[in-house]
Structure formats: structure tokens, C-alpha cells
Short mmCIF file of C-alpha atoms in Angstrom, two decimals:
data_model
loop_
_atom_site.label_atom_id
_atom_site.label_comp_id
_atom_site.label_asym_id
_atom_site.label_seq_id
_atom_site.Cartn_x
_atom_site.Cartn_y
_atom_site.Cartn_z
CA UNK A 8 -43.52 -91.89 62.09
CA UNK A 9 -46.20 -94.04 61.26
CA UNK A 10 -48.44 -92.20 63.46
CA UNK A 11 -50.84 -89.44 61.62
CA UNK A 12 -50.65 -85.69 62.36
CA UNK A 13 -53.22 -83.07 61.19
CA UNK A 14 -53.23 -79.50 61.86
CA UNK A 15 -54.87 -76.46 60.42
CA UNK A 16 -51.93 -75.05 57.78
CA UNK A 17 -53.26 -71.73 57.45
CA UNK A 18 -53.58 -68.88 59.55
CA UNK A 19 -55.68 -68.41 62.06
CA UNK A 20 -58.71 -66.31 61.57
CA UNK A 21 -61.64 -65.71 59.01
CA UNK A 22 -60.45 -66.21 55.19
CA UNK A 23 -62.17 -67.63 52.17
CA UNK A 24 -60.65 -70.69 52.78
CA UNK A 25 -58.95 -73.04 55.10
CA UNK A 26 -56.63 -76.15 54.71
CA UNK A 27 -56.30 -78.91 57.20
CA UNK A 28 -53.40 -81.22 57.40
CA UNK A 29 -52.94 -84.84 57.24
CA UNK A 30 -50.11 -86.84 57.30
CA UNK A 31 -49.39 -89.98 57.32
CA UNK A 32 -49.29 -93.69 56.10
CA UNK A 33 -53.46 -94.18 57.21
CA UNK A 34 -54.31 -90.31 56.18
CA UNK A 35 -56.06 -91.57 52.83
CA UNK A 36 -58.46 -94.33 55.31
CA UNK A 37 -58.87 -91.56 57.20
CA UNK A 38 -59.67 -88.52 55.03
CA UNK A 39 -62.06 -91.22 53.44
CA UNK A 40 -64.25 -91.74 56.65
CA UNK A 41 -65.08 -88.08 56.41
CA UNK A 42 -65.48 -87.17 52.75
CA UNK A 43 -68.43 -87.99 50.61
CA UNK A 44 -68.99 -89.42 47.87
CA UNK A 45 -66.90 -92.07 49.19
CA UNK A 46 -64.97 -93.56 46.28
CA UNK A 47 -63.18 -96.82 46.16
CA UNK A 48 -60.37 -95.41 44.49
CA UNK A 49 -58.86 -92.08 45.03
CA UNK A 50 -56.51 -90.71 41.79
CA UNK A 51 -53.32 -88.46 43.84
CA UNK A 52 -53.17 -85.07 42.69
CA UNK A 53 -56.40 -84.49 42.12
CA UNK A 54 -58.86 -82.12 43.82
CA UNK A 55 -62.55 -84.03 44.32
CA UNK A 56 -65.21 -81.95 45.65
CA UNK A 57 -67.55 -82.96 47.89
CA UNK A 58 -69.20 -83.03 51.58
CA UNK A 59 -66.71 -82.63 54.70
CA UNK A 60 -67.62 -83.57 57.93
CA UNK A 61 -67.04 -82.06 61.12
CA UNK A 62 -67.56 -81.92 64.69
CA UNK A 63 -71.31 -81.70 64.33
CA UNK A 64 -71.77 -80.35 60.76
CA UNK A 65 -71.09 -81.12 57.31
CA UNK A 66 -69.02 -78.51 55.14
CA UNK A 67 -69.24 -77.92 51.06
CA UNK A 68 -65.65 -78.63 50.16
CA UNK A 69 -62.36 -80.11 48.47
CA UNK A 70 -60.19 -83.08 49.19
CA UNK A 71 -56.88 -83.65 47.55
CA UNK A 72 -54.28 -86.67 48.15
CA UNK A 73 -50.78 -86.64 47.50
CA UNK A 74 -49.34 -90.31 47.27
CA UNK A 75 -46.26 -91.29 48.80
CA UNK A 76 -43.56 -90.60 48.66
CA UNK A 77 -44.28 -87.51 45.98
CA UNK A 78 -45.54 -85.16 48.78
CA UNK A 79 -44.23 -82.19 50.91
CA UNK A 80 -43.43 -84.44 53.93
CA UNK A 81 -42.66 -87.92 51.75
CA UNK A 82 -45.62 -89.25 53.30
CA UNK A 83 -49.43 -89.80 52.22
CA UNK A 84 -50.98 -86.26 52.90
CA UNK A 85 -54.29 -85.21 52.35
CA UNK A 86 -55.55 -81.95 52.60
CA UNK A 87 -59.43 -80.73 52.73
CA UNK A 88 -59.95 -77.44 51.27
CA UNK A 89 -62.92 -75.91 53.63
CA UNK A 90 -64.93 -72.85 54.18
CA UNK A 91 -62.50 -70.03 56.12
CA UNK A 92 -64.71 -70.13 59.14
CA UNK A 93 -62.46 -70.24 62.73
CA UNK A 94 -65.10 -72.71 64.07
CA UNK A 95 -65.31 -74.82 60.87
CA UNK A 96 -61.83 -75.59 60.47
CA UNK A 97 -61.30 -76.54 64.25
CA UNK A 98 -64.49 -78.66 63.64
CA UNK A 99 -62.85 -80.59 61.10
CA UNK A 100 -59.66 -80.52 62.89
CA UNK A 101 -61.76 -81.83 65.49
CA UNK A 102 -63.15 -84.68 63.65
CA UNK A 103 -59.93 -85.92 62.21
CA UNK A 104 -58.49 -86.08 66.02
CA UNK A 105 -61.85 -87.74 67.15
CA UNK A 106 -61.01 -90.61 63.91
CA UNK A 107 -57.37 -91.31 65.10
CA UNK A 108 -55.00 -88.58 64.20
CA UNK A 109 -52.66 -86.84 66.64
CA UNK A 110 -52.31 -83.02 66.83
CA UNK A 111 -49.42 -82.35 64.96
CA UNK A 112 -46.37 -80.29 67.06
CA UNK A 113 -44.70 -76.83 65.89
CA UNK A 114 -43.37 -77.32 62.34
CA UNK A 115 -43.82 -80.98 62.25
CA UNK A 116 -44.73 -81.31 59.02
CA UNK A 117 -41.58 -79.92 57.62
CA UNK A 118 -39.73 -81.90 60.52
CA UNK A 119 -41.16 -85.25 58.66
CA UNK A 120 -39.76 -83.85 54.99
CA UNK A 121 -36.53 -83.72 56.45
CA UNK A 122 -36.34 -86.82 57.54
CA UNK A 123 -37.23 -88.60 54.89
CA UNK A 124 -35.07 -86.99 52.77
CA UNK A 125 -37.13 -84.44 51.10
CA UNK A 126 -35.02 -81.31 52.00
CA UNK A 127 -31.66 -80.01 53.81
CA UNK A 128 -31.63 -78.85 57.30
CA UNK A 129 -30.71 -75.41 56.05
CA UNK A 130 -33.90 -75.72 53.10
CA UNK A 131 -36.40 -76.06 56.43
CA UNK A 132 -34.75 -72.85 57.66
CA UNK A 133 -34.75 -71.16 54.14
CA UNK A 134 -38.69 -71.72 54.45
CA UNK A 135 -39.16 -69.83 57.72
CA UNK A 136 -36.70 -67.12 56.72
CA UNK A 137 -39.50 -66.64 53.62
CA UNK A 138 -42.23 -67.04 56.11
CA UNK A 139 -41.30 -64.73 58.65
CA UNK A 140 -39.40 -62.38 56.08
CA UNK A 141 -39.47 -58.17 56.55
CA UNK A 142 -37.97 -57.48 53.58
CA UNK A 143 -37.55 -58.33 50.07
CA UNK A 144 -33.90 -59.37 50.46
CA UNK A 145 -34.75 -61.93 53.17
CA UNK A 146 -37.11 -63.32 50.94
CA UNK A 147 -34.73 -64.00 48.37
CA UNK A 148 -31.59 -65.21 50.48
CA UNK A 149 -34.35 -67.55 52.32
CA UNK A 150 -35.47 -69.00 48.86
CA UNK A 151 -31.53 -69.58 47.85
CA UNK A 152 -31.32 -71.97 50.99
CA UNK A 153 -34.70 -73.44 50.17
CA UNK A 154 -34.18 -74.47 46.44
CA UNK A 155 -30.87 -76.01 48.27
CA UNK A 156 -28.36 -73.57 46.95
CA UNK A 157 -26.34 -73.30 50.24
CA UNK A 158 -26.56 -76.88 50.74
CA UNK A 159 -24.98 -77.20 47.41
CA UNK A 160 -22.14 -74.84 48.08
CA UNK A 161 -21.77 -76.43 51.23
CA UNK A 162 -21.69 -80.51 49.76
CA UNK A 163 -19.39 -79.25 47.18
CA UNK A 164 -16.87 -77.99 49.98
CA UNK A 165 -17.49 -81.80 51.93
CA UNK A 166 -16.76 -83.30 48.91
CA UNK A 167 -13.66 -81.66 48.25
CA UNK A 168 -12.65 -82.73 51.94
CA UNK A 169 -13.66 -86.48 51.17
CA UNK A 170 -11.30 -86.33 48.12
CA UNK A 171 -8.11 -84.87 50.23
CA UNK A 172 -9.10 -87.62 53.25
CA UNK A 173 -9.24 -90.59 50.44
CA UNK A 174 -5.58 -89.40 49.14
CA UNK A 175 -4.15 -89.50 52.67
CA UNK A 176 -5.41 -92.29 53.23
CA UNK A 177 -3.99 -93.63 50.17
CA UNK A 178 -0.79 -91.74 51.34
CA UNK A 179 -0.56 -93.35 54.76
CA UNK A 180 -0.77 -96.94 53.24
CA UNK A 181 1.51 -96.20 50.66
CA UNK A 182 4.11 -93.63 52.12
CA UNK A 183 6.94 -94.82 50.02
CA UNK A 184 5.12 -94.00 46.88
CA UNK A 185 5.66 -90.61 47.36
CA UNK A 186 9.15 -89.97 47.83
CA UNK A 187 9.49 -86.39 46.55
CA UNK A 188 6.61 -85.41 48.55
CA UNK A 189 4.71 -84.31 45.61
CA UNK A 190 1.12 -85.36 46.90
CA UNK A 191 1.85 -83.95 49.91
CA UNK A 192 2.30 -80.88 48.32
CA UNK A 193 -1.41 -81.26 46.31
CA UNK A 194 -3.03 -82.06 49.44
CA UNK A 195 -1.39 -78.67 50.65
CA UNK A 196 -3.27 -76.69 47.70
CA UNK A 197 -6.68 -78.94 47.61
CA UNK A 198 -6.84 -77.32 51.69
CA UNK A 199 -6.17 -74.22 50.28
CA UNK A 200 -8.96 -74.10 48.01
CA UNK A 201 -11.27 -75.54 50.61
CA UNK A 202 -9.82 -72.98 53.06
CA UNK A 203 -10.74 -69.98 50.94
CA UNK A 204 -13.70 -71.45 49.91
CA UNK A 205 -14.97 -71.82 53.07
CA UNK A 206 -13.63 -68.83 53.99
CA UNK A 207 -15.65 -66.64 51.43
CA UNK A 208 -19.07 -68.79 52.34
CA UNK A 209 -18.59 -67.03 56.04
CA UNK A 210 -17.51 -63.56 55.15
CA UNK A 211 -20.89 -63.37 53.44
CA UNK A 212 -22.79 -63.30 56.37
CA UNK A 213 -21.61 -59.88 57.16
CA UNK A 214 -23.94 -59.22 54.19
CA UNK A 215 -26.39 -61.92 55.54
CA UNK A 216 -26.89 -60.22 58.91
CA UNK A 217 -27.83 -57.07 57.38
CA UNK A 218 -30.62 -59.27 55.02
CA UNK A 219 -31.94 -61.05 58.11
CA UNK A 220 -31.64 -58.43 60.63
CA UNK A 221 -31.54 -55.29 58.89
CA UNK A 222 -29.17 -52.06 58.49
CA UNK A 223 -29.48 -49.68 61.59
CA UNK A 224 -28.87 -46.39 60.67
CA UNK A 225 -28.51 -43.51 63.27
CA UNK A 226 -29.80 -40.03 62.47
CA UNK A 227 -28.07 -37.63 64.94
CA UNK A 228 -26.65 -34.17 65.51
CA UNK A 229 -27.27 -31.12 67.33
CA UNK A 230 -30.93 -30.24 68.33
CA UNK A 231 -33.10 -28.03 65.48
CA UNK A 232 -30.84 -29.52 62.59
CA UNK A 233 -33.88 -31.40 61.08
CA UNK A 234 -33.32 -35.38 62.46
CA UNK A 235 -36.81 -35.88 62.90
CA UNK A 236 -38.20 -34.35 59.91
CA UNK A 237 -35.38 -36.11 58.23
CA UNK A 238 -36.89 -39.54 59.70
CA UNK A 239 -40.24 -38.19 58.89
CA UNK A 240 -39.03 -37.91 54.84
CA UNK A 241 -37.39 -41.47 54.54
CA UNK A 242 -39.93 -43.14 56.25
CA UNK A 243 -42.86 -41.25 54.26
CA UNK A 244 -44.93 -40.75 57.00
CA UNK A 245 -44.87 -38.83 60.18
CA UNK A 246 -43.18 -40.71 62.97
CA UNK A 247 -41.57 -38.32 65.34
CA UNK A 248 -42.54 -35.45 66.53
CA UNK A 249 -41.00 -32.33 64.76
CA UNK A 250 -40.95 -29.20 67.25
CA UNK A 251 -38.69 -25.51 66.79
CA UNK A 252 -38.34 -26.15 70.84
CA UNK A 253 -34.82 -27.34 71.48
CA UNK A 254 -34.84 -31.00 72.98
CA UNK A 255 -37.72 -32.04 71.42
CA UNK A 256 -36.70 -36.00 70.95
CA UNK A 257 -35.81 -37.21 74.14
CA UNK A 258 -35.46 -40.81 73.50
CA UNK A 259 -35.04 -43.21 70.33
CA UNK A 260 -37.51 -42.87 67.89
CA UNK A 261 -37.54 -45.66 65.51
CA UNK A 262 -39.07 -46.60 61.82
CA UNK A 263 -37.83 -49.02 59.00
CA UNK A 264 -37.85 -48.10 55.49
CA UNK A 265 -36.96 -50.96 52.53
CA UNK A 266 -34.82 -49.74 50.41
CA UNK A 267 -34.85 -51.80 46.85
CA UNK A 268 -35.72 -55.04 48.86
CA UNK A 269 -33.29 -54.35 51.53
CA UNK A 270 -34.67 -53.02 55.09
CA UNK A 271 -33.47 -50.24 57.04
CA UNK A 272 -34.00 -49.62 60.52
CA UNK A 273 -33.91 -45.89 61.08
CA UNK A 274 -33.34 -44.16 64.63
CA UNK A 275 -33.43 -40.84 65.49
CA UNK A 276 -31.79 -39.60 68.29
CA UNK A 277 -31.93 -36.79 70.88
CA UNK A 278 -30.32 -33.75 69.80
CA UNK A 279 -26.66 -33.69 71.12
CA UNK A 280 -25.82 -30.50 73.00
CA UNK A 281 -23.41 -29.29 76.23
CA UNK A 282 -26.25 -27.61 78.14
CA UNK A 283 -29.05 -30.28 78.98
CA UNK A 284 -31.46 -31.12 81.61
CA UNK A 285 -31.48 -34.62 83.45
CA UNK A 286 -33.90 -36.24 81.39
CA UNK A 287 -32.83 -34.86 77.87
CA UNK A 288 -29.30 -35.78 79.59
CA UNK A 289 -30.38 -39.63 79.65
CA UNK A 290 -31.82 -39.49 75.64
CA UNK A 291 -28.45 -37.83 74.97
CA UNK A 292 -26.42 -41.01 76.25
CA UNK A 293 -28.80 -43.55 74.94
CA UNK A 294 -28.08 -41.93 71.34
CA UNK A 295 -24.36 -41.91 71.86
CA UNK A 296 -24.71 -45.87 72.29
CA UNK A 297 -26.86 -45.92 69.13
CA UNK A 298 -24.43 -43.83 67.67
CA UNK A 299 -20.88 -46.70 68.58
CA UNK A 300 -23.43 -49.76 67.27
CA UNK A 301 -25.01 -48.31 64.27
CA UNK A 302 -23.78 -50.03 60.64
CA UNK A 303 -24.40 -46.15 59.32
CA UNK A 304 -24.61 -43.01 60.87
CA UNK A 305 -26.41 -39.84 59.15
CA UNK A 306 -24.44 -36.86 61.02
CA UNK A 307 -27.30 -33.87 60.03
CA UNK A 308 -26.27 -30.56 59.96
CA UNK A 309 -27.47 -27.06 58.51
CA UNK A 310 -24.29 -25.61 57.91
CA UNK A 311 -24.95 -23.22 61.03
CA UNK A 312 -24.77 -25.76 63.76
CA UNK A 313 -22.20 -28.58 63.91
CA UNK A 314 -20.71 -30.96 66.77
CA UNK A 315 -18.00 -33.44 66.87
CA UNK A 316 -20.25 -36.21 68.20
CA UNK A 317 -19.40 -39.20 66.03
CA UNK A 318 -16.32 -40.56 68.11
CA UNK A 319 -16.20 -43.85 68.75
CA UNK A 320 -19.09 -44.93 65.52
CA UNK A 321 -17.99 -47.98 64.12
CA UNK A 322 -20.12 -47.49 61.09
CA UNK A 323 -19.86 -45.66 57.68
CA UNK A 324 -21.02 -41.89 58.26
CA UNK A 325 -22.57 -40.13 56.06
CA UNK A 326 -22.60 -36.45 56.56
CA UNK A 327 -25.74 -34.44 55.58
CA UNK A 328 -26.34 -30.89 55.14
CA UNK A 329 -30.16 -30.11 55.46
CA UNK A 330 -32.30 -27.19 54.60
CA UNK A 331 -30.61 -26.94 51.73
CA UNK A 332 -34.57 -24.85 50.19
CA UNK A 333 -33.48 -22.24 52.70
CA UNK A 334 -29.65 -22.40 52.98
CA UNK A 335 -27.20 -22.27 50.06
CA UNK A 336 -24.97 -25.07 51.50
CA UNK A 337 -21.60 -25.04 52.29
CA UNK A 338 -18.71 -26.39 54.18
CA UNK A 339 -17.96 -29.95 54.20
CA UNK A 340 -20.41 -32.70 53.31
CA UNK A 341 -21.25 -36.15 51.20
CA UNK A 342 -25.15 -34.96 50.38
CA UNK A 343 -27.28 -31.62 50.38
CA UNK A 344 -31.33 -32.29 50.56
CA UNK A 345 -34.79 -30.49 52.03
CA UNK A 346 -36.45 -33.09 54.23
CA UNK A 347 -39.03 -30.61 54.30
CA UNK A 348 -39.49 -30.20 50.85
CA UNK A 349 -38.32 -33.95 49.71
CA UNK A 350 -35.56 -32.64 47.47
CA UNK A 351 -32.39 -35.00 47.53
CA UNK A 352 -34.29 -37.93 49.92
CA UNK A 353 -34.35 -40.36 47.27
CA UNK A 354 -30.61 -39.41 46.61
CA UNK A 355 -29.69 -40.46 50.01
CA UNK A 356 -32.08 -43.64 49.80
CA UNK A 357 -29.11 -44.48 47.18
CA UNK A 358 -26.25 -43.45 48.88
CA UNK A 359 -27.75 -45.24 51.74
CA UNK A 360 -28.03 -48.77 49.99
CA UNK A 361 -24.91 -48.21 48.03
CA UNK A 362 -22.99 -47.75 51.09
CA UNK A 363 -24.74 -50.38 53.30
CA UNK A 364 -26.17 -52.81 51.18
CA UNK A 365 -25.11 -52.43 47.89
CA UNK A 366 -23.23 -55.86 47.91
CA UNK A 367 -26.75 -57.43 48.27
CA UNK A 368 -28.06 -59.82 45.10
CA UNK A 369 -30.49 -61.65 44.61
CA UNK A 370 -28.48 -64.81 43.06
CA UNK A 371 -26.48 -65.49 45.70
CA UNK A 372 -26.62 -67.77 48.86
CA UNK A 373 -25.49 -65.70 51.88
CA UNK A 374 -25.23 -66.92 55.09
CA UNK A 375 -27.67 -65.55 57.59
CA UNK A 376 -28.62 -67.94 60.34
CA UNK A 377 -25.61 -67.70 62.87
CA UNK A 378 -25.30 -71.57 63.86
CA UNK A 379 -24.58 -71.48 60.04
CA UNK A 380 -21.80 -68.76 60.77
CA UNK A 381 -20.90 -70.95 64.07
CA UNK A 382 -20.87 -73.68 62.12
CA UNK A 383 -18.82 -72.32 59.32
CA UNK A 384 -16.18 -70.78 61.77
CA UNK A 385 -15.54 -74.18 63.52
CA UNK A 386 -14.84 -75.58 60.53
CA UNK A 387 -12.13 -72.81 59.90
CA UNK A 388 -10.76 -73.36 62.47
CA UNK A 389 -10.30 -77.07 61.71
CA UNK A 390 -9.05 -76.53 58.65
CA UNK A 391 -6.68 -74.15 59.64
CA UNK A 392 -5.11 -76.97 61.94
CA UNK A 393 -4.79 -79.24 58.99
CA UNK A 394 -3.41 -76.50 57.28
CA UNK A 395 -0.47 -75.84 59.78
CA UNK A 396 0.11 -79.02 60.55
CA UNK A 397 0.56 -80.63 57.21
CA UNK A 398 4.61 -81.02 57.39
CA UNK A 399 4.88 -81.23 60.81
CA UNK A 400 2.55 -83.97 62.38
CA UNK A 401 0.70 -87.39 61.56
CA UNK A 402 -1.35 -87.47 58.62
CA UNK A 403 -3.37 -89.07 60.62
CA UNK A 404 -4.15 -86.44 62.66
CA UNK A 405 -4.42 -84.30 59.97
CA UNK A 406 -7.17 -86.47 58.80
CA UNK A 407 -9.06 -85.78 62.40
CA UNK A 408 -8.85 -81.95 61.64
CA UNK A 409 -10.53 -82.46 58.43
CA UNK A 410 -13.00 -85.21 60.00
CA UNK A 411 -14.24 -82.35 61.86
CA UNK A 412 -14.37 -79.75 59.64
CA UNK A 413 -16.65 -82.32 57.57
CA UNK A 414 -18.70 -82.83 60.60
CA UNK A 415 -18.65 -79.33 61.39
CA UNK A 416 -20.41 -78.23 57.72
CA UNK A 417 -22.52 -81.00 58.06
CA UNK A 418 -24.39 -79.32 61.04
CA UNK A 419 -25.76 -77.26 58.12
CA UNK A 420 -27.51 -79.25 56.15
CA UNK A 421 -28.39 -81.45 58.80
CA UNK A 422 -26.30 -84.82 58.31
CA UNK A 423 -24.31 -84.41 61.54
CA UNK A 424 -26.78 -81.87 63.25
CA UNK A 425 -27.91 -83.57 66.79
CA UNK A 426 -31.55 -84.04 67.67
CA UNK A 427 -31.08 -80.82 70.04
CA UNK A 428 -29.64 -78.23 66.49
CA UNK A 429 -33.16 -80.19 64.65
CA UNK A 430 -35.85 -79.55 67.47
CA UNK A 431 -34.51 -75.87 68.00
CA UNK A 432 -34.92 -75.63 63.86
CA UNK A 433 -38.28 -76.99 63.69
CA UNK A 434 -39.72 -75.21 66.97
CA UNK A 435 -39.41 -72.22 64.99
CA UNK A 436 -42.24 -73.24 62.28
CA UNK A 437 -46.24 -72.69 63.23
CA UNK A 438 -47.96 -75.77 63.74
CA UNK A 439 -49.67 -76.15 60.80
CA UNK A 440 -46.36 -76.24 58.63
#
């Protein structure tokens, strides 16, 4: 990596201002042959303005150097702050190629920091979880990986695993010290812990999936019960189409809504009803499928109109009676609102997160990249082979079980991940990052 990349690092189109990337061990020479005043000696950290040159212009501008190895990537980096012009910062891109520099690839830059040691494997992917974040929530579970906390929680269980391999080790060499099998019986607990440990890391990506991927909530029921206008209220904006004609949503309609940082993915589906033509017939079966994979379901009635159309919803339902500025309800159900009026929205916005993602905070490192998960569940399964087999083979096979349960977390933060896990990781980033 002695080579030096540069790149544009921010995005494309017109802005105030643009940044181009250097890195590398000659991106100080280099950054010097096209900044003036030229000065012998450049202080790191510090921003000097000056003249940048381009492909065929000067720009009015700021250079900054960050010294090795106190930089993003470990490396010398330089960075000229330009005018936001599209053409000016692919003219100074331009210029730094023309000088020696090599385009950098997708997510390079970040590619180099790991490396060299300046973040986890599972940091890099906290970073593009922020990036590319849709909600508050992924925000926050991206920036636990990327101040390390996952990698720390994840260390502390390899550690654990490096004390239990040292004391069979110590137990192999020494079997007669042990006669009572008392440190047999400590390893036995010390997997335990790790075990559950591990264990409780995984379960929280059940929470993790609904951060990164969001909680899909089905709106359904018969036709004229208020879905759409229901839709219409959480989202805050009109979104469907909200008719008196029976049959009026024939297909999926779809909006998201964030609900205290966490986002909701909201579908309304076709009224449900015995008597349909061939077309409504079609909506009516793509809702039922919504209906079995939806993490919530919002079963709308009036009090007038009900259907048993919920079989086979794997998801918490929530039953709603609607109209309730018209309709004294009645009968059974958990809420009573007006989406045409507003009343009691905000009430199911609550009931909505407390039922769905009400385990969600914001101190906590969840698990929501699914190698992670894959990662986490081979190492399970390792463990739990160490676990049965404790009195009844070879330690030293034991000590393989937990070998690759160590190996297995390590694909997390990147000390056993191959160059295949890395490049997937990094192709992921823009290029400028």
C-alpha cells in the first residue's frame, strides 16, 4: 500500500464545497506540486489556504495534512478543500491522477484504516450502516459498532475462550493434577458463561433486524373499514387513494413512518371480502402473504364489518376499531381512533413501538449485519459441541470446538475474516470513503 489513492470524498453534485482525497506515503510531495505558496515545511493538522491547481485552472482554496500514522486511514492524507463545482473537483481529481496518484476503488480508504489497524471489521460496517441509515435507530446501533462497542463485547467473549483453552491445555499436560476433576468442572461453567453470553449477543439481532431493516406492519380488513385513510393518518400525508367504492386498493400500497427513531414500513392492503372480481381477487392474495410475513398486523374494523382474516399472521396483531367520531365503539378491541379526524393516531404510534420496537436503546450494541448473526450462530454451535462433549471425549478435541468458535467470532471484527468477507465489506462504501 505504498501506492497513492485520491478520490473525490463528497458527494457528487454542486455544494459549497468539495474535498479530494489523498492517501498515501508520497501524498504530502504530491499535494505540494499543486498548492501554492509552496512551503518547505508543512505543520499536520493545519488548514493553509492558498491556490489549487487543476486540469487547466487554478482554484481559491484549502489544504490540510494529516501525518502518519494519526490519520483516518494510518497513512499520510491530504485533503484540498475546493470550490463545490462538479467540473472543479474532477479537475483537481484530474490533476492529482495526471501527478502520480491512482484512482482510489469503492471504500478504499476505509479498506486502508483497517488494515493498518485503525478500526474493527465490524467499525467499517458501523460507518456505512450511519451512512446509508433510514432511521434514527440505525444511526445509533451503526455508531455502537463504530466507536468499537461490538468488537468489545465480542474480544471480551474470545478472551474468555483463550482463558478456558490455556487451562486445558494446562489440564492435558498435567492430568494427574486434577484428580477430583474439579477444573474440569470450572471449565464446564467458564463455557457456560461464554455460551449464554454469546447466546444473548445473537438473540439481539431479532431487535437488530428490525433497526436495519425496519418493522413491516400490515393494515388490513374488510373493504370501507378506513385502511387507507388509516395509512393516510400515520404517514401524515396522503398516500393511497381513499374511495366510498368498495375495492378501491387493489394492490400494496406502501409508506414508512419513524416512530421515535425507529422506522416503520406501513402496507395497506386490498380490502378482504368473499365476493371479488379477478383482479381485486389477485390484490386480495398478495395481502394475505403480507398479512403471514408482517412483524405486526393492524386488523381495522368499524364495529359494523368484521372478518376472520388474520390466520396464519405470525406477527403481533393489533386490533383497531375506527370511526370511532361517528361510531360509539364497541365489541372487542386493543385501540379506538378517527383516522379522519386524527384522534387516537398518536396513541397507536405508541402502541405500535411499544409492541414492536420498544426493546430498542440507544446504548446498546445489537447485532444487525447477518454474517454477524452467521457468524455468531457458528460459533454456537461450536460451543455447544464443547459443551456436550466435555466428559465424554478428548480435551483435545474439545479444544478444536472452541478453536473454532474463536475463529468463528473473529470473522467479526475481522482477525480471521478471509480476503473474500473484507472485499464484500468494503465494496459496500462509495469511492470517495
Amino acid at each position: 500500500m505504498t501506492d497513492c489513492i485520491a478520490a473525490i470524498a463528497t458527494a457528487h453534485g454542486t455544494g459549497g464545497v468539495a474535498v479530494i482525497r489523498l492517501s498515501g506515503e508520497n501524498a504530502l510531495g504530491l499535494a505540494k506540486k499543486m498548492f501554492s505558496p509552496v512551503r518547505e515545511k508543512v505543520t499536520p493538522n493545519r488548514m493553509y489556504a492558498g491556490n489549487i491547481s487543476g486540469d487547466g485552472f487554478t482554484d481559491y482554496g484549502f489544504m490540510v495534512y494529516f501525518k502518519a500514522p494519526h490519520s483516518f486511514t494510518g497513512e499520510n492524507v491530504v485533503e484540498f478543500h475546493c470550490h463545490g463545482g462538479v467540473q472543479i473537483a474532477r479537475g483537481i481529481l484530474k490533476k492529482c491522477l495526471s501527478l502520480g496518484a491512482r484512482a482510489a476503488e469503492r471504500g478504499e480508504f476505509t479498506k486502508r484504516a483497517f488494515l493498518n489497524g485503525k478500526l474493527s471489521l465490524s467499525s467499517a460496517e458501523g460507518m456505512i450502516d450511519m451512512i446509508n441509515a433510514e432511521s434514527l435507530a440505525l444511526i445509533r446501533a451503526g455508531s455502537m459498532m463504530y466507536t468499537e462497542k461490538l468488537t468489545r463485547e465480542v474480544k471480551e467473549i474470545q478472551n474468555e475462550l483463550k482463558d478456558v483453552l490455556a487451562a486445558i491445555a494446562v489440564e492435558i499436560d498435567y492430568p494427574e493434577e486434577d484428580a477430583d476433576g474439579a477444573d474440569l468442572k470450572n471449565i464446564g461453567l467458564k463455557l457456560s458463561k461464554i455460551y449464554g453470553d454469546t447466546e444473548k449477543l445473537a438473540e439481539s439481532y431479532k431487535s437488530g433486524k428490525k433497526i436495519k431493516d425496519g418493522v413491516t406492519v400490515a393494515l388490513c380488513g374488510v373493504p370501507n373499514v378506513g385502511k387507507s385513510s388509516l395509512l393516510n393518518a400515520l404517514l401524515g400525508y396522503e398516500r393511497a387513494i381513499v374511495s366510498a367504492e368498495e375495492g378501491t386498493t387493489r394492490d400494496a400500497v406502501e409508506g414508512s413512518v419513524e416512530i421515535d427513531g425507529v422506522k416503520f414500513d406501513l402496507v395497506d392492503t386490498a380490502g378482504i371480502r368473499e365476493r371479488a372480481g379477478t383482479v381485486e381477487s389477485i390484490g386480495i392474495e398478495r395481502a394475505k402473504a403480507v398479512i403471514r410475513s408482517a412483524d405486526a398486523v393492524l386488523l381495522v374494523t368499524d364495529g359494523k364489518t368484521d372478518c376472520e382474516i388474520v390466520s396464519g399472521a405470525t406477527g403481533k396483531i393489533i386490533k383497531v376499531f375506527n370511526k370511532c367520531d361517528c361510531l360509539k365503539p364497541f365489541g372487542e378491541y386493543d385501540i379506538a381512533l378517527s383516522a379522519k379526524t386524527g384522534e387516537g393516531v398518536d396513541k397507536l404510534k405508541n402502541l405500535l413501538l411499544e409492541t414492536c420496537g420498544g426493546e430498542i436503546t440507544s446504548d446498546k450494541a445489537y447485532i444487525v449485519e447477518e454474517r454477524h448473526f452467521d457468524a455468531l450462530k457458528r460459533a454456537l454451535h461450536s460451543l455447544r459441541s464443547a459443551k456436550e462433549g466435555l466428559f465424554g471425549v478428548t480435551l483435545d478435541l474439545i479444544a478444536v470446538d472452541l478453536k473454532d468458535a474463536w475463529d468463528a467470532l473473529g470473522e467479526i471484527t475481522g482477525e480471521t475474516a478471509s480476503e473474500e468477507i473484507i472485499s464484500t465489506v468494503f465494496a459496500k462504501f462509495c469511492v470517495g470513503k
